mmCIF file of C-alpha atoms in Angstrom:
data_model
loop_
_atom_site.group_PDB
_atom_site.id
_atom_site.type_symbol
_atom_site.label_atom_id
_atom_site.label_comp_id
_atom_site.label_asym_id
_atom_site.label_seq_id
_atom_site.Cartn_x
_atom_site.Cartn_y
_atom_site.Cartn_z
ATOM 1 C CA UNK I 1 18.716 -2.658 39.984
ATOM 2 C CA UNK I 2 17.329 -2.806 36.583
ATOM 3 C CA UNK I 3 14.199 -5.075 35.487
ATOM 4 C CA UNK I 4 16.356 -6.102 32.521
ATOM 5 C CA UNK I 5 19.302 -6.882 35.157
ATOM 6 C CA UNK I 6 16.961 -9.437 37.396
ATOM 7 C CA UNK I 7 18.062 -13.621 36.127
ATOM 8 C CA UNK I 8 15.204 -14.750 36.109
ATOM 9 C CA UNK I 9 13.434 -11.978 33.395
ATOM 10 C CA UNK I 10 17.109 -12.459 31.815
ATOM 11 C CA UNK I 11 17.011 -16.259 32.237
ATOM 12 C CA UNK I 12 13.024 -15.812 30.009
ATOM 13 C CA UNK I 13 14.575 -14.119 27.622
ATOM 14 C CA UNK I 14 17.373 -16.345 27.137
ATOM 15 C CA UNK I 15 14.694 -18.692 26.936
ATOM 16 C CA UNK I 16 12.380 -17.189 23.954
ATOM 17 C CA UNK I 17 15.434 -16.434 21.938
ATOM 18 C CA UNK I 18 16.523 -20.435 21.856
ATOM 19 C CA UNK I 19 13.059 -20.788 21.154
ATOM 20 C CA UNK I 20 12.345 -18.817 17.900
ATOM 21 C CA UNK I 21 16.349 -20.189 16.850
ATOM 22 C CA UNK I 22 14.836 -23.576 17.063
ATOM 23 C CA UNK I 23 11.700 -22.791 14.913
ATOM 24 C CA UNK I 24 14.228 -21.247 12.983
ATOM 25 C CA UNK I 25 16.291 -24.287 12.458
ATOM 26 C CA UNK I 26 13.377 -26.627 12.547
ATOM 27 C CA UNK I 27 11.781 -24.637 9.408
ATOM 28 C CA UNK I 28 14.849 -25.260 7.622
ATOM 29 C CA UNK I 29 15.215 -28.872 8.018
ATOM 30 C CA UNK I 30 11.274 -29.165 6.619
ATOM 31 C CA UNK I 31 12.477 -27.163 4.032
ATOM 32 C CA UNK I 32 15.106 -29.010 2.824
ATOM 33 C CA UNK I 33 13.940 -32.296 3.547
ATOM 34 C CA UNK I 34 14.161 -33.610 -0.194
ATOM 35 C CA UNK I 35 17.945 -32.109 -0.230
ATOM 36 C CA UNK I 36 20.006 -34.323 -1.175
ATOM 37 C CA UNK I 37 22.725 -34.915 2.052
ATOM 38 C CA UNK I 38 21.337 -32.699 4.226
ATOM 39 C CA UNK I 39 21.222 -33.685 7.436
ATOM 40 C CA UNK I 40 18.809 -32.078 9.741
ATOM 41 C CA UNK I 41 19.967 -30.191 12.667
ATOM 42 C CA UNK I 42 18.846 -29.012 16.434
ATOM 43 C CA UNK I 43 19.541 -26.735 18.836
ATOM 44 C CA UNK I 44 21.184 -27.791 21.941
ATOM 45 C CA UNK I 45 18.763 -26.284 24.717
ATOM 46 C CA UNK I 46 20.467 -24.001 27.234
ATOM 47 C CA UNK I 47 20.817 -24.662 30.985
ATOM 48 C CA UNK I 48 20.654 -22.435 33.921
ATOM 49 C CA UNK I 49 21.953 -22.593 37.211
ATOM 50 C CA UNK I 50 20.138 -21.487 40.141
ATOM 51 C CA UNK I 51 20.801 -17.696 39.632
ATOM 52 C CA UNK I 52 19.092 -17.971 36.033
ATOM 53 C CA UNK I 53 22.667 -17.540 34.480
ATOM 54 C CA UNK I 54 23.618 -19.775 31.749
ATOM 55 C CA UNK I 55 25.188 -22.880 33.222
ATOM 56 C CA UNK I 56 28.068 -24.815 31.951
ATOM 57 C CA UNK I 57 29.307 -21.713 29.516
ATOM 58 C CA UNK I 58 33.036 -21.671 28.693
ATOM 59 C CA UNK I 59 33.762 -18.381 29.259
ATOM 60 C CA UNK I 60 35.104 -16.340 26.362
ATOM 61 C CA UNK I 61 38.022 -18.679 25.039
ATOM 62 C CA UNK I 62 37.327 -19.687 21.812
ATOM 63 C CA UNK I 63 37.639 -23.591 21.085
ATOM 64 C CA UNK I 64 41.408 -24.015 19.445
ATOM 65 C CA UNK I 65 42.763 -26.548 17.223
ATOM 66 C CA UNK I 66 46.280 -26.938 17.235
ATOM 67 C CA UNK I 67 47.140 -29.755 15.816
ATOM 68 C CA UNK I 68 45.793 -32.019 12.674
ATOM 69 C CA UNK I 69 45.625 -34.796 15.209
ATOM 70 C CA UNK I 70 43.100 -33.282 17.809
ATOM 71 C CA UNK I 71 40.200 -32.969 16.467
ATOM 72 C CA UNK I 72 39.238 -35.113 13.542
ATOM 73 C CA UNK I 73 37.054 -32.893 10.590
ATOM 74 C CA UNK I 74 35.155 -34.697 7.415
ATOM 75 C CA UNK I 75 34.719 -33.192 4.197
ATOM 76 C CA UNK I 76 30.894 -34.206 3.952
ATOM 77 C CA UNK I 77 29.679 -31.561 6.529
ATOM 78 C CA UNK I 78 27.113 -29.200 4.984
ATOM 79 C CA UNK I 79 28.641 -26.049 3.852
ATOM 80 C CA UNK I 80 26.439 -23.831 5.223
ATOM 81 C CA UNK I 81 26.623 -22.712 9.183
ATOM 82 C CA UNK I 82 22.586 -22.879 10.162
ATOM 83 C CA UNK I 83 23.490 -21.249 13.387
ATOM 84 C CA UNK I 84 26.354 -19.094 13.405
ATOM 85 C CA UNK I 85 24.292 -15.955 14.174
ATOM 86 C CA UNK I 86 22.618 -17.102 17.159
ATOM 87 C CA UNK I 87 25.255 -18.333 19.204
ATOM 88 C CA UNK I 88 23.451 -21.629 20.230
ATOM 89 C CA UNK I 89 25.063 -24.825 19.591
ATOM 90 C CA UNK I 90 23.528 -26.882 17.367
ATOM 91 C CA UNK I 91 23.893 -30.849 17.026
ATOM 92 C CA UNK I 92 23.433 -33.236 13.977
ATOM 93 C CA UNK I 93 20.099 -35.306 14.226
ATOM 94 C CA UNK I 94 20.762 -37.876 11.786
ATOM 95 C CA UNK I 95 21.086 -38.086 8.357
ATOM 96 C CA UNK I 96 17.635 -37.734 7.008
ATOM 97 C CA UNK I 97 14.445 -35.775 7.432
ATOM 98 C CA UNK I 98 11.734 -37.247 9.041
ATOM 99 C CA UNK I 99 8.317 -34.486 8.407
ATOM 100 C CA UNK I 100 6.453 -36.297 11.388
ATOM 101 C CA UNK I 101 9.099 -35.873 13.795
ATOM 102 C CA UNK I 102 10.267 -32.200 13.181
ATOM 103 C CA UNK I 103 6.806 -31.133 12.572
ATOM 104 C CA UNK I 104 6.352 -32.516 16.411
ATOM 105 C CA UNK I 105 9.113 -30.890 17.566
ATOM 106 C CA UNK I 106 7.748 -27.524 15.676
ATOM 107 C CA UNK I 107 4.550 -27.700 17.646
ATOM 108 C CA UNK I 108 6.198 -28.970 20.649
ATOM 109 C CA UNK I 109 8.328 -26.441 20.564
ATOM 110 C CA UNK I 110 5.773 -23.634 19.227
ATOM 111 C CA UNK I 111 3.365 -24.648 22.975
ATOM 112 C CA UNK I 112 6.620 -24.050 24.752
ATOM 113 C CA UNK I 113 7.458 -20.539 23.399
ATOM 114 C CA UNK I 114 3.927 -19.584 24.270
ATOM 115 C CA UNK I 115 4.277 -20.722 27.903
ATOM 116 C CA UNK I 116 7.818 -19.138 28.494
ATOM 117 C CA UNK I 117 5.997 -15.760 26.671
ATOM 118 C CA UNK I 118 3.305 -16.385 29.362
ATOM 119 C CA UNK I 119 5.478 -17.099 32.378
ATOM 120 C CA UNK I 120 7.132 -13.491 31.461
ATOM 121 C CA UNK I 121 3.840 -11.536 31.278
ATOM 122 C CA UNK I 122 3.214 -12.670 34.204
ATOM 123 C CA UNK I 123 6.422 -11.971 36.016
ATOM 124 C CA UNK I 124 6.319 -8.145 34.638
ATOM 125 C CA UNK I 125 2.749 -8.284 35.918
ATOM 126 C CA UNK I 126 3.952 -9.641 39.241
ATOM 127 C CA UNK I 127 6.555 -6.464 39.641
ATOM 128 C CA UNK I 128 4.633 -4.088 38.459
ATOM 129 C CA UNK I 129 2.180 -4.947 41.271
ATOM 130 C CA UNK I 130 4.534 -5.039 43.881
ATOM 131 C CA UNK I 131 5.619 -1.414 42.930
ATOM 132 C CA UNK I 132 2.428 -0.044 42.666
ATOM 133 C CA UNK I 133 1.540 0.432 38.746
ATOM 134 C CA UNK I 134 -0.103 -2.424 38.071
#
């Protein structure tokens, strides 16, 4: 078994990626905080089940619509996807910007990057120990 293949390293990783896609997003809501109808936008944080897999994941089907009738769409969405690369979901968070708040979710989020980037040093640190190299 590979380092890369243990859920725990995968579930950290999974971890710091949501994390610099949320300073990612966050950045662009303080950015465009004097657009006009923008409405600011963050990630929906990922769960894990007890293996360190990604809990509650729908597989690969792809959401469908199939009829005008099923899911309702307005015209007044932004026309830009924020997060289409990532492959996080994201959520609406109202429909202004408020600096204080996303500047405290910035730093909140900036302390929490820095302990998942910890937690990870520290598990390599950990195996490398118990094989011997470290």
């Amino acid at each position: 078994m590979s380092i890369n293949d243990l859920p725990v390293l995968s579930a950290l990783r999974t971890k710091m990626q949501w994390h610099q896609e949320r300073q990612r997003v966050l950045s662009e809501n303080v950015s465009n905080s004097d657009t006009p109808n923008f409405k600011p936008r963050d990630l929906v944080e990922p769960k894990f089940d007890k293996t360190g897999a990604p809990a509650g994941s729908m597989g690969s089907l792809p959401m469908m619509r199939t009829t005008t009738s099923h899911i309702a769409q307005s015209g007044n969405e932004p026309s830009f996807d924020q997060n289409k690369r990532a492959g996080f979901q994201t959520r609406p968070a109202g429909n202004a910007v408020n600096l204080e708040d996303e500047m405290l979710k910035v730093s909140a989020n900036q302390m929490d990057y820095a302990a998942v980037t910890s937690l990870y040093g520290k598990s390599l640190h950990l195996l490398k120990t118990a094989i011997g190299k470290g």
